[in-house]
mmCIF file of C-alpha atoms in Angstrom:
data_model
loop_
_atom_site.group_PDB
_atom_site.id
_atom_site.type_symbol
_atom_site.label_atom_id
_atom_site.label_comp_id
_atom_site.label_asym_id
_atom_site.label_seq_id
_atom_site.Cartn_x
_atom_site.Cartn_y
_atom_site.Cartn_z
ATOM 1 C CA GLN A 1 -46.783 59.565 -117.546
ATOM 2 C CA ALA A 2 -46.320 57.507 -120.702
ATOM 3 C CA LYS A 3 -48.688 59.811 -122.562
ATOM 4 C CA LYS A 4 -46.646 62.765 -121.301
ATOM 5 C CA ILE A 5 -43.496 61.093 -122.683
ATOM 6 C CA ASN A 6 -45.282 60.907 -126.046
ATOM 7 C CA GLU A 7 -46.033 64.638 -125.845
ATOM 8 C CA LEU A 8 -42.482 65.572 -124.907
ATOM 9 C CA PHE A 9 -40.753 63.125 -127.281
ATOM 10 C CA PRO A 10 -43.234 62.370 -130.074
ATOM 11 C CA GLN A 11 -40.629 60.744 -132.323
ATOM 12 C CA GLY A 12 -39.224 58.440 -129.635
ATOM 13 C CA PRO A 13 -40.268 54.850 -128.940
ATOM 14 C CA SER A 14 -40.309 55.157 -125.126
ATOM 15 C CA GLY A 15 -43.871 56.482 -124.784
ATOM 16 C CA PRO A 16 -45.406 53.741 -126.944
ATOM 17 C CA PHE A 17 -43.212 51.140 -125.211
ATOM 18 C CA PHE A 18 -44.536 52.100 -121.780
ATOM 19 C CA LEU A 19 -48.117 52.300 -123.059
ATOM 20 C CA TYR A 20 -47.713 48.828 -124.588
ATOM 21 C CA LYS A 21 -46.594 47.421 -121.229
ATOM 22 C CA ILE A 22 -49.269 49.297 -119.274
ATOM 23 C CA TYR A 23 -52.073 48.231 -121.594
ATOM 24 C CA LEU A 24 -50.931 44.607 -121.477
ATOM 25 C CA GLY A 25 -50.864 44.772 -117.689
ATOM 26 C CA LYS A 26 -54.424 46.097 -117.684
ATOM 27 C CA GLY A 27 -55.615 43.379 -120.076
ATOM 28 C CA MET A 28 -56.137 45.865 -122.920
ATOM 29 C CA GLU A 29 -54.481 43.740 -125.601
ATOM 30 C CA PRO A 30 -55.772 45.534 -128.753
ATOM 31 C CA GLU A 31 -54.601 48.906 -127.432
ATOM 32 C CA ALA A 32 -51.305 47.364 -126.346
ATOM 33 C CA MET A 33 -50.628 45.883 -129.760
ATOM 34 C CA GLU A 34 -51.383 49.176 -131.482
ATOM 35 C CA GLN A 35 -48.740 50.801 -129.270
ATOM 36 C CA ARG A 36 -46.311 47.965 -130.023
ATOM 37 C CA TRP A 37 -46.504 48.631 -133.760
ATOM 38 C CA ILE A 38 -46.008 52.364 -133.180
ATOM 39 C CA MET A 39 -43.075 51.651 -130.876
ATOM 40 C CA LEU A 40 -41.377 49.388 -133.417
ATOM 41 C CA GLU A 41 -41.828 51.949 -136.174
ATOM 42 C CA LYS A 42 -40.396 54.753 -134.027
ATOM 43 C CA ALA A 43 -37.507 52.477 -133.029
ATOM 44 C CA GLY A 44 -36.553 52.166 -136.694
ATOM 45 C CA VAL A 45 -37.727 48.602 -137.275
ATOM 46 C CA THR A 46 -38.353 48.057 -140.977
ATOM 47 C CA ALA A 47 -41.900 47.944 -142.290
ATOM 48 C CA ASP A 48 -41.503 44.358 -143.528
ATOM 49 C CA VAL A 49 -40.439 43.151 -140.063
ATOM 50 C CA ILE A 50 -43.379 44.953 -138.450
ATOM 51 C CA GLU A 51 -45.771 43.451 -141.011
ATOM 52 C CA ALA A 52 -44.330 39.982 -140.367
ATOM 53 C CA GLN A 53 -44.940 40.432 -136.634
ATOM 54 C CA LYS A 54 -48.474 41.684 -137.291
ATOM 55 C CA ASP A 55 -49.175 38.631 -139.462
ATOM 56 C CA LEU A 56 -47.755 36.329 -136.818
ATOM 57 C CA TYR A 57 -49.851 38.026 -134.147
ATOM 58 C CA GLU A 58 -53.020 37.718 -136.249
ATOM 59 C CA LYS A 59 -52.365 34.022 -136.932
ATOM 60 C CA GLU A 60 -51.040 32.857 -133.567
ATOM 61 C CA GLY A 61 -52.050 35.515 -131.050
ATOM 62 C CA LEU A 62 -49.911 37.166 -128.431
ATOM 63 C CA ASP A 63 -48.458 33.964 -126.980
ATOM 64 C CA GLY A 64 -47.617 32.667 -130.455
ATOM 65 C CA MET A 65 -45.840 35.911 -131.282
ATOM 66 C CA ARG A 66 -43.997 35.822 -127.947
ATOM 67 C CA ARG A 67 -42.964 32.215 -128.525
ATOM 68 C CA SER A 68 -41.645 33.021 -131.986
ATOM 69 C CA LEU A 69 -39.660 36.046 -130.745
ATOM 70 C CA LEU A 70 -38.251 33.928 -127.922
ATOM 71 C CA GLU A 71 -37.177 31.205 -130.351
ATOM 72 C CA ASN A 72 -35.430 33.841 -132.477
ATOM 73 C CA ASN A 73 -33.645 35.204 -129.400
ATOM 74 C CA LEU A 74 -32.552 31.724 -128.339
ATOM 75 C CA ALA A 75 -31.241 31.022 -131.845
ATOM 76 C CA GLY A 76 -29.287 34.285 -131.725
ATOM 77 C CA ILE A 77 -27.792 33.320 -128.370
ATOM 78 C CA LYS A 78 -26.810 29.913 -129.702
ATOM 79 C CA THR A 79 -25.085 31.519 -132.690
ATOM 80 C CA LYS A 80 -23.299 34.023 -130.457
ATOM 81 C CA LEU A 81 -22.046 31.253 -128.168
ATOM 82 C CA GLU A 82 -20.904 29.177 -131.147
ATOM 83 C CA GLU A 83 -18.853 32.137 -132.330
ATOM 84 C CA ASP A 84 -17.484 32.877 -128.850
ATOM 85 C CA LYS A 85 -18.043 30.375 -126.050
ATOM 86 C CA ASN A 86 -17.216 33.123 -123.517
ATOM 87 C CA ALA A 87 -19.651 35.669 -124.969
ATOM 88 C CA TYR A 88 -21.642 37.615 -122.413
ATOM 89 C CA ILE A 89 -25.326 36.776 -122.678
ATOM 90 C CA LYS A 90 -28.071 38.637 -120.829
ATOM 91 C CA TYR A 91 -30.459 36.000 -119.563
ATOM 92 C CA ILE A 92 -32.993 38.144 -117.709
ATOM 93 C CA GLY A 93 -34.863 38.931 -120.946
ATOM 94 C CA ILE A 94 -35.160 35.236 -121.737
ATOM 95 C CA ALA A 95 -36.459 34.622 -118.210
ATOM 96 C CA ARG A 96 -39.055 37.379 -118.692
ATOM 97 C CA ALA A 97 -40.139 35.858 -122.003
ATOM 98 C CA TYR A 98 -40.641 32.446 -120.398
ATOM 99 C CA ALA A 99 -42.519 34.086 -117.520
ATOM 100 C CA GLU A 100 -44.870 35.746 -120.007
ATOM 101 C CA LEU A 101 -45.508 32.278 -121.441
ATOM 102 C CA LYS A 102 -46.155 30.961 -117.885
ATOM 103 C CA ASP A 103 -43.306 28.412 -118.125
ATOM 104 C CA LYS A 104 -42.118 28.278 -114.512
ATOM 105 C CA GLU A 105 -39.336 25.742 -115.063
ATOM 106 C CA LYS A 106 -37.671 27.635 -117.908
ATOM 107 C CA THR A 107 -38.194 30.963 -116.145
ATOM 108 C CA LEU A 108 -36.335 29.676 -113.101
ATOM 109 C CA GLU A 109 -33.609 28.145 -115.271
ATOM 110 C CA TYR A 110 -32.854 31.481 -116.931
ATOM 111 C CA LEU A 111 -33.199 33.466 -113.716
ATOM 112 C CA ASN A 112 -30.532 31.232 -112.225
ATOM 113 C CA LYS A 113 -28.319 31.823 -115.257
ATOM 114 C CA ALA A 114 -28.853 35.556 -114.816
ATOM 115 C CA TYR A 115 -27.920 35.206 -111.151
ATOM 116 C CA GLN A 116 -24.726 33.331 -112.016
ATOM 117 C CA GLN A 117 -23.738 36.315 -114.158
ATOM 118 C CA ARG A 118 -24.856 38.824 -111.500
ATOM 119 C CA GLU A 119 -27.127 40.625 -113.936
ATOM 120 C CA VAL A 120 -28.145 44.027 -112.635
ATOM 121 C CA HIS A 121 -31.833 43.708 -113.544
ATOM 122 C CA LEU A 122 -32.306 40.985 -110.946
ATOM 123 C CA VAL A 123 -32.951 43.806 -108.475
ATOM 124 C CA GLU A 124 -36.343 44.178 -110.211
ATOM 125 C CA LEU A 125 -37.505 40.628 -109.476
ATOM 126 C CA LYS A 126 -39.877 41.510 -106.657
ATOM 127 C CA SER A 127 -41.439 44.446 -108.491
ATOM 128 C CA ASP A 128 -41.723 42.888 -111.960
ATOM 129 C CA ARG A 129 -45.236 41.438 -112.103
ATOM 130 C CA LYS A 130 -44.179 38.919 -114.764
ATOM 131 C CA PHE A 131 -42.486 36.900 -112.055
ATOM 132 C CA ASP A 132 -45.521 36.750 -109.757
ATOM 133 C CA LEU A 133 -46.211 33.238 -111.061
ATOM 134 C CA LEU A 134 -43.124 32.127 -109.111
ATOM 135 C CA ASN A 135 -44.036 33.604 -105.724
ATOM 136 C CA ASN A 136 -45.014 30.208 -104.280
ATOM 137 C CA GLU A 137 -42.020 28.373 -105.729
ATOM 138 C CA PRO A 138 -39.361 27.430 -103.128
ATOM 139 C CA GLU A 139 -36.574 27.738 -105.726
ATOM 140 C CA PHE A 140 -37.638 31.318 -106.465
ATOM 141 C CA GLN A 141 -37.732 32.180 -102.760
ATOM 142 C CA GLU A 142 -34.203 30.761 -102.392
ATOM 143 C CA LEU A 143 -33.027 32.838 -105.337
ATOM 144 C CA LEU A 144 -34.477 35.988 -103.758
ATOM 145 C CA LYS A 145 -32.549 35.195 -100.565
ATOM 146 C CA LYS A 146 -29.307 34.636 -102.496
ATOM 147 C CA ILE A 147 -29.769 37.970 -104.247
ATOM 148 C CA GLY A 148 -30.240 39.616 -100.867
ATOM 149 C CA PHE A 149 -33.872 40.639 -100.774
ATOM 150 C CA PRO A 150 -35.236 40.955 -97.225
ATOM 151 C CA GLU A 151 -37.981 38.496 -96.347
#
């Protein structure tokens, strides 16, 4: 289906985005990263930013790149909250990033923050494979109950 999206919308970033996610899920990291660079280009990300990410990926690997992007996101959140202590922050993306890094504690922390804000994407928790690492965690099971998932 992602390849069909590429055929129908060759200039859009959606096809490469889905291929990136699919390839990562299948353990096909080189193919995934190729799609990531295409996706970023089609999304209008500047060439120098893409090159910086490629360099980071080559030096530190996928987890290093993820960690760096997460740190940048956290810094942006901090700045936003300094400017407006009541600013709305989406925490589900941060939770996903920590899940990709296999940090259960931080993943749960940000999932709980997302729950406190009633973020809509929490309905995807049981189908998003990133969160599988939490399936045996009592705190995660309690969160699923609070959200309203059937057992």
